[in-house]
A tleap script that builds the chain and sets N, CA, C and O, in Angstrom:
source leaprc.protein.ff14SB
mol = sequence {
  NMET GLU LEU PRO LYS ASP PRO MET ILE LEU
  PHE SER PHE ILE ASN THR LYS LEU ARG ASP
  CYS TYR PRO SER LEU ASP ALA LEU CYS GLU
  ASP MET HIE ILE ASP LYS VAL GLU LEU THR
  GLU THR LEU ARG ALA ILE GLY PHE GLU TYR
  SER LEU GLU TYR ASN LYS PHE CTRP
}
set mol.1.N position { 89.552 62.515 66.912 }
set mol.1.CA position { 89.326 62.738 68.269 }
set mol.1.C position { 88.089 62.190 68.912 }
set mol.1.O position { 86.991 62.525 68.468 }
set mol.2.N position { 88.197 61.325 69.983 }
set mol.2.CA position { 86.992 60.747 70.594 }
set mol.2.C position { 86.419 61.952 71.635 }
set mol.2.O position { 87.095 62.763 72.268 }
set mol.3.N position { 85.026 61.806 71.604 }
set mol.3.CA position { 84.402 63.038 72.311 }
set mol.3.C position { 84.278 62.325 73.798 }
set mol.3.O position { 84.335 61.106 73.959 }
set mol.4.N position { 84.099 63.291 74.855 }
set mol.4.CA position { 83.795 62.984 76.154 }
set mol.4.C position { 82.623 62.161 76.338 }
set mol.4.O position { 81.631 62.496 75.691 }
set mol.5.N position { 82.535 61.137 77.101 }
set mol.5.CA position { 81.216 60.306 77.181 }
set mol.5.C position { 80.375 61.023 78.314 }
set mol.5.O position { 79.147 60.982 78.251 }
set mol.6.N position { 81.036 61.700 79.379 }
set mol.6.CA position { 80.140 62.473 80.386 }
set mol.6.C position { 79.518 63.552 79.722 }
set mol.6.O position { 80.176 64.251 78.952 }
set mol.7.N position { 78.025 63.817 79.988 }
set mol.7.CA position { 77.440 64.621 79.362 }
set mol.7.C position { 77.954 66.102 79.763 }
set mol.7.O position { 78.227 66.871 78.841 }
set mol.8.N position { 78.075 66.465 80.895 }
set mol.8.CA position { 78.590 67.501 81.452 }
set mol.8.C position { 79.964 68.105 81.065 }
set mol.8.O position { 80.190 69.303 80.898 }
set mol.9.N position { 80.933 66.981 80.938 }
set mol.9.CA position { 82.036 67.211 80.287 }
set mol.9.C position { 81.979 67.547 78.654 }
set mol.9.O position { 82.576 68.419 78.023 }
set mol.10.N position { 81.171 66.674 78.272 }
set mol.10.CA position { 80.960 67.358 76.657 }
set mol.10.C position { 80.388 68.452 76.402 }
set mol.10.O position { 80.633 69.034 75.346 }
set mol.11.N position { 79.519 68.948 77.308 }
set mol.11.CA position { 78.970 70.457 77.337 }
set mol.11.C position { 80.143 71.402 77.490 }
set mol.11.O position { 80.258 72.319 76.677 }
set mol.12.N position { 81.089 71.243 78.540 }
set mol.12.CA position { 82.068 72.125 78.551 }
set mol.12.C position { 83.011 72.054 77.547 }
set mol.12.O position { 83.426 73.142 77.147 }
set mol.13.N position { 83.578 70.794 76.899 }
set mol.13.CA position { 84.338 70.709 75.845 }
set mol.13.C position { 83.891 71.437 74.579 }
set mol.13.O position { 84.636 72.174 73.932 }
set mol.14.N position { 82.579 71.168 74.266 }
set mol.14.CA position { 82.025 71.679 72.880 }
set mol.14.C position { 82.118 73.102 73.124 }
set mol.14.O position { 82.570 73.756 72.184 }
set mol.15.N position { 81.762 73.791 74.271 }
set mol.15.CA position { 81.332 75.121 74.472 }
set mol.15.C position { 82.828 75.831 74.490 }
set mol.15.O position { 82.904 77.008 74.140 }
set mol.16.N position { 83.904 75.183 74.860 }
set mol.16.CA position { 85.275 75.821 74.832 }
set mol.16.C position { 85.867 75.636 73.314 }
set mol.16.O position { 86.681 76.402 72.799 }
set mol.17.N position { 85.335 74.543 72.735 }
set mol.17.CA position { 85.894 74.602 71.229 }
set mol.17.C position { 84.969 75.680 70.508 }
set mol.17.O position { 85.500 76.324 69.603 }
set mol.18.N position { 83.777 75.913 70.787 }
set mol.18.CA position { 83.135 76.833 70.036 }
set mol.18.C position { 83.679 78.285 70.439 }
set mol.18.O position { 83.684 79.174 69.587 }
set mol.19.N position { 84.126 78.518 71.715 }
set mol.19.CA position { 84.425 80.012 71.896 }
set mol.19.C position { 85.816 80.216 71.388 }
set mol.19.O position { 86.117 81.321 70.937 }
set mol.20.N position { 86.757 79.172 71.424 }
set mol.20.CA position { 87.978 79.488 70.896 }
set mol.20.C position { 88.459 79.000 69.563 }
set mol.20.O position { 89.571 79.308 69.135 }
set mol.21.N position { 87.710 78.320 68.981 }
set mol.21.CA position { 88.185 77.754 67.515 }
set mol.21.C position { 87.259 77.877 66.459 }
set mol.21.O position { 87.666 78.084 65.316 }
set mol.22.N position { 85.841 77.752 66.764 }
set mol.22.CA position { 84.838 77.668 65.870 }
set mol.22.C position { 83.867 79.007 65.638 }
set mol.22.O position { 83.641 79.744 66.598 }
set mol.23.N position { 83.379 79.251 64.500 }
set mol.23.CA position { 82.297 80.327 64.511 }
set mol.23.C position { 80.980 80.085 64.508 }
set mol.23.O position { 80.088 80.933 64.523 }
set mol.24.N position { 80.828 78.525 64.483 }
set mol.24.CA position { 79.479 78.129 64.395 }
set mol.24.C position { 79.416 76.533 64.880 }
set mol.24.O position { 80.446 75.861 64.947 }
set mol.25.N position { 78.282 76.070 65.166 }
set mol.25.CA position { 78.271 74.687 65.571 }
set mol.25.C position { 78.289 73.943 64.208 }
set mol.25.O position { 78.811 72.834 64.310 }
set mol.26.N position { 77.888 74.234 63.046 }
set mol.26.CA position { 78.149 73.799 61.773 }
set mol.26.C position { 79.670 73.449 61.603 }
set mol.26.O position { 80.094 72.316 61.375 }
set mol.27.N position { 80.360 74.478 61.733 }
set mol.27.CA position { 81.824 74.603 61.435 }
set mol.27.C position { 82.509 73.567 62.331 }
set mol.27.O position { 83.404 72.819 61.936 }
set mol.28.N position { 82.021 73.589 63.546 }
set mol.28.CA position { 82.558 72.606 64.513 }
set mol.28.C position { 82.380 71.123 64.094 }
set mol.28.O position { 83.337 70.352 64.034 }
set mol.29.N position { 80.987 70.731 63.781 }
set mol.29.CA position { 80.665 69.520 63.505 }
set mol.29.C position { 81.373 68.833 62.116 }
set mol.29.O position { 81.739 67.667 61.965 }
set mol.30.N position { 81.434 69.917 61.197 }
set mol.30.CA position { 82.327 69.460 59.989 }
set mol.30.C position { 83.632 69.101 60.078 }
set mol.30.O position { 84.196 68.127 59.580 }
set mol.31.N position { 84.084 70.021 60.796 }
set mol.31.CA position { 85.765 69.969 61.066 }
set mol.31.C position { 86.101 68.628 61.859 }
set mol.31.O position { 86.979 67.827 61.542 }
set mol.32.N position { 85.246 68.533 62.943 }
set mol.32.CA position { 85.558 67.354 63.935 }
set mol.32.C position { 84.851 66.041 63.670 }
set mol.32.O position { 84.980 65.066 64.410 }
set mol.33.N position { 84.021 66.059 62.470 }
set mol.33.CA position { 83.207 65.043 61.954 }
set mol.33.C position { 82.320 64.539 63.084 }
set mol.33.O position { 82.485 63.413 63.553 }
set mol.34.N position { 81.453 65.306 63.488 }
set mol.34.CA position { 80.702 65.127 64.588 }
set mol.34.C position { 79.114 65.140 63.923 }
set mol.34.O position { 78.725 65.940 63.072 }
set mol.35.N position { 78.407 64.177 64.464 }
set mol.35.CA position { 76.903 64.192 64.014 }
set mol.35.C position { 76.202 65.151 64.796 }
set mol.35.O position { 75.923 64.972 65.982 }
set mol.36.N position { 75.856 66.371 64.010 }
set mol.36.CA position { 75.035 67.383 64.788 }
set mol.36.C position { 74.207 67.071 65.551 }
set mol.36.O position { 74.183 67.532 66.692 }
set mol.37.N position { 73.292 66.174 65.080 }
set mol.37.CA position { 71.866 65.808 65.692 }
set mol.37.C position { 72.028 65.199 66.905 }
set mol.37.O position { 71.488 65.536 67.959 }
set mol.38.N position { 72.848 64.218 66.712 }
set mol.38.CA position { 73.259 63.224 67.904 }
set mol.38.C position { 73.983 64.419 68.999 }
set mol.38.O position { 73.495 64.520 70.125 }
set mol.39.N position { 74.859 65.077 68.702 }
set mol.39.CA position { 75.535 66.055 69.544 }
set mol.39.C position { 74.241 66.924 70.378 }
set mol.39.O position { 74.079 66.979 71.597 }
set mol.40.N position { 73.523 67.472 69.461 }
set mol.40.CA position { 72.381 68.471 69.959 }
set mol.40.C position { 71.557 67.726 70.942 }
set mol.40.O position { 71.361 68.180 72.069 }
set mol.41.N position { 71.078 66.608 70.548 }
set mol.41.CA position { 70.184 65.673 71.382 }
set mol.41.C position { 70.801 65.343 72.622 }
set mol.41.O position { 70.166 65.505 73.664 }
set mol.42.N position { 72.115 64.844 72.635 }
set mol.42.CA position { 72.754 64.466 73.693 }
set mol.42.C position { 73.012 65.659 74.912 }
set mol.42.O position { 73.224 65.474 76.110 }
set mol.43.N position { 72.920 66.838 74.216 }
set mol.43.CA position { 73.085 67.903 75.130 }
set mol.43.C position { 71.708 68.351 75.649 }
set mol.43.O position { 71.575 68.729 76.813 }
set mol.44.N position { 70.693 68.306 74.784 }
set mol.44.CA position { 69.531 68.610 75.113 }
set mol.44.C position { 68.863 67.908 76.177 }
set mol.44.O position { 68.055 68.418 76.954 }
set mol.45.N position { 69.315 66.493 76.168 }
set mol.45.CA position { 68.755 65.694 77.137 }
set mol.45.C position { 69.322 65.877 78.686 }
set mol.45.O position { 68.981 65.122 79.596 }
set mol.46.N position { 70.104 66.826 78.827 }
set mol.46.CA position { 70.788 67.289 80.167 }
set mol.46.C position { 70.363 68.887 80.358 }
set mol.46.O position { 70.833 69.606 81.240 }
set mol.47.N position { 69.520 69.250 79.505 }
set mol.47.CA position { 68.946 70.656 79.498 }
set mol.47.C position { 69.688 71.699 78.618 }
set mol.47.O position { 69.239 72.845 78.649 }
set mol.48.N position { 70.455 71.516 78.063 }
set mol.48.CA position { 71.224 72.640 77.099 }
set mol.48.C position { 70.699 72.636 75.758 }
set mol.48.O position { 70.414 71.593 75.169 }
set mol.49.N position { 70.542 74.006 75.172 }
set mol.49.CA position { 70.029 74.260 73.634 }
set mol.49.C position { 71.266 75.128 73.275 }
set mol.49.O position { 71.936 75.856 74.006 }
set mol.50.N position { 71.379 74.874 72.051 }
set mol.50.CA position { 72.391 75.624 71.492 }
set mol.50.C position { 71.894 77.037 70.927 }
set mol.50.O position { 70.904 77.123 70.201 }
set mol.51.N position { 72.673 78.150 71.326 }
set mol.51.CA position { 72.263 79.412 70.822 }
set mol.51.C position { 72.980 79.850 69.734 }
set mol.51.O position { 74.188 79.972 69.939 }
set mol.52.N position { 72.523 80.159 68.483 }
set mol.52.CA position { 73.158 80.589 67.397 }
set mol.52.C position { 73.719 81.921 67.524 }
set mol.52.O position { 74.815 82.241 67.064 }
set mol.53.N position { 72.765 82.855 68.303 }
set mol.53.CA position { 73.281 84.309 68.686 }
set mol.53.C position { 74.380 84.342 69.312 }
set mol.53.O position { 75.199 85.180 68.935 }
set mol.54.N position { 74.741 83.415 70.489 }
set mol.54.CA position { 75.853 83.310 71.203 }
set mol.54.C position { 76.998 82.294 70.864 }
set mol.54.O position { 78.115 82.431 71.363 }
set mol.55.N position { 76.695 81.269 70.001 }
set mol.55.CA position { 77.307 80.326 69.483 }
set mol.55.C position { 77.822 79.581 70.767 }
set mol.55.O position { 79.013 79.610 71.078 }
set mol.56.N position { 77.016 79.016 71.384 }
set mol.56.CA position { 77.299 78.314 72.744 }
set mol.56.C position { 75.996 77.456 73.102 }
set mol.56.O position { 74.869 77.743 72.697 }
set mol.57.N position { 76.284 76.446 73.855 }
set mol.57.CA position { 75.041 75.614 74.606 }
set mol.57.C position { 74.826 76.396 75.798 }
set mol.57.O position { 75.748 76.832 76.488 }
set mol.58.N position { 73.515 76.581 76.051 }
set mol.58.CA position { 73.198 77.010 77.485 }
set mol.58.C position { 71.804 76.739 77.907 }
set mol.58.O position { 71.432 77.042 79.041 }
savepdb mol mol.pdb
quit
């Protein structure tokens, strides 16, 4: 599956997947074959950080 290119749509897509399907960012990245560092840097660039406590970017 190709991830959305638009960072805001990517943010929404990843948070939806985390909420509905995955217990952690690590599980999502492993299952979807996503580079965790690249993903977190992309979302950090638009002001979002991952919260382990809430299992979402905000």
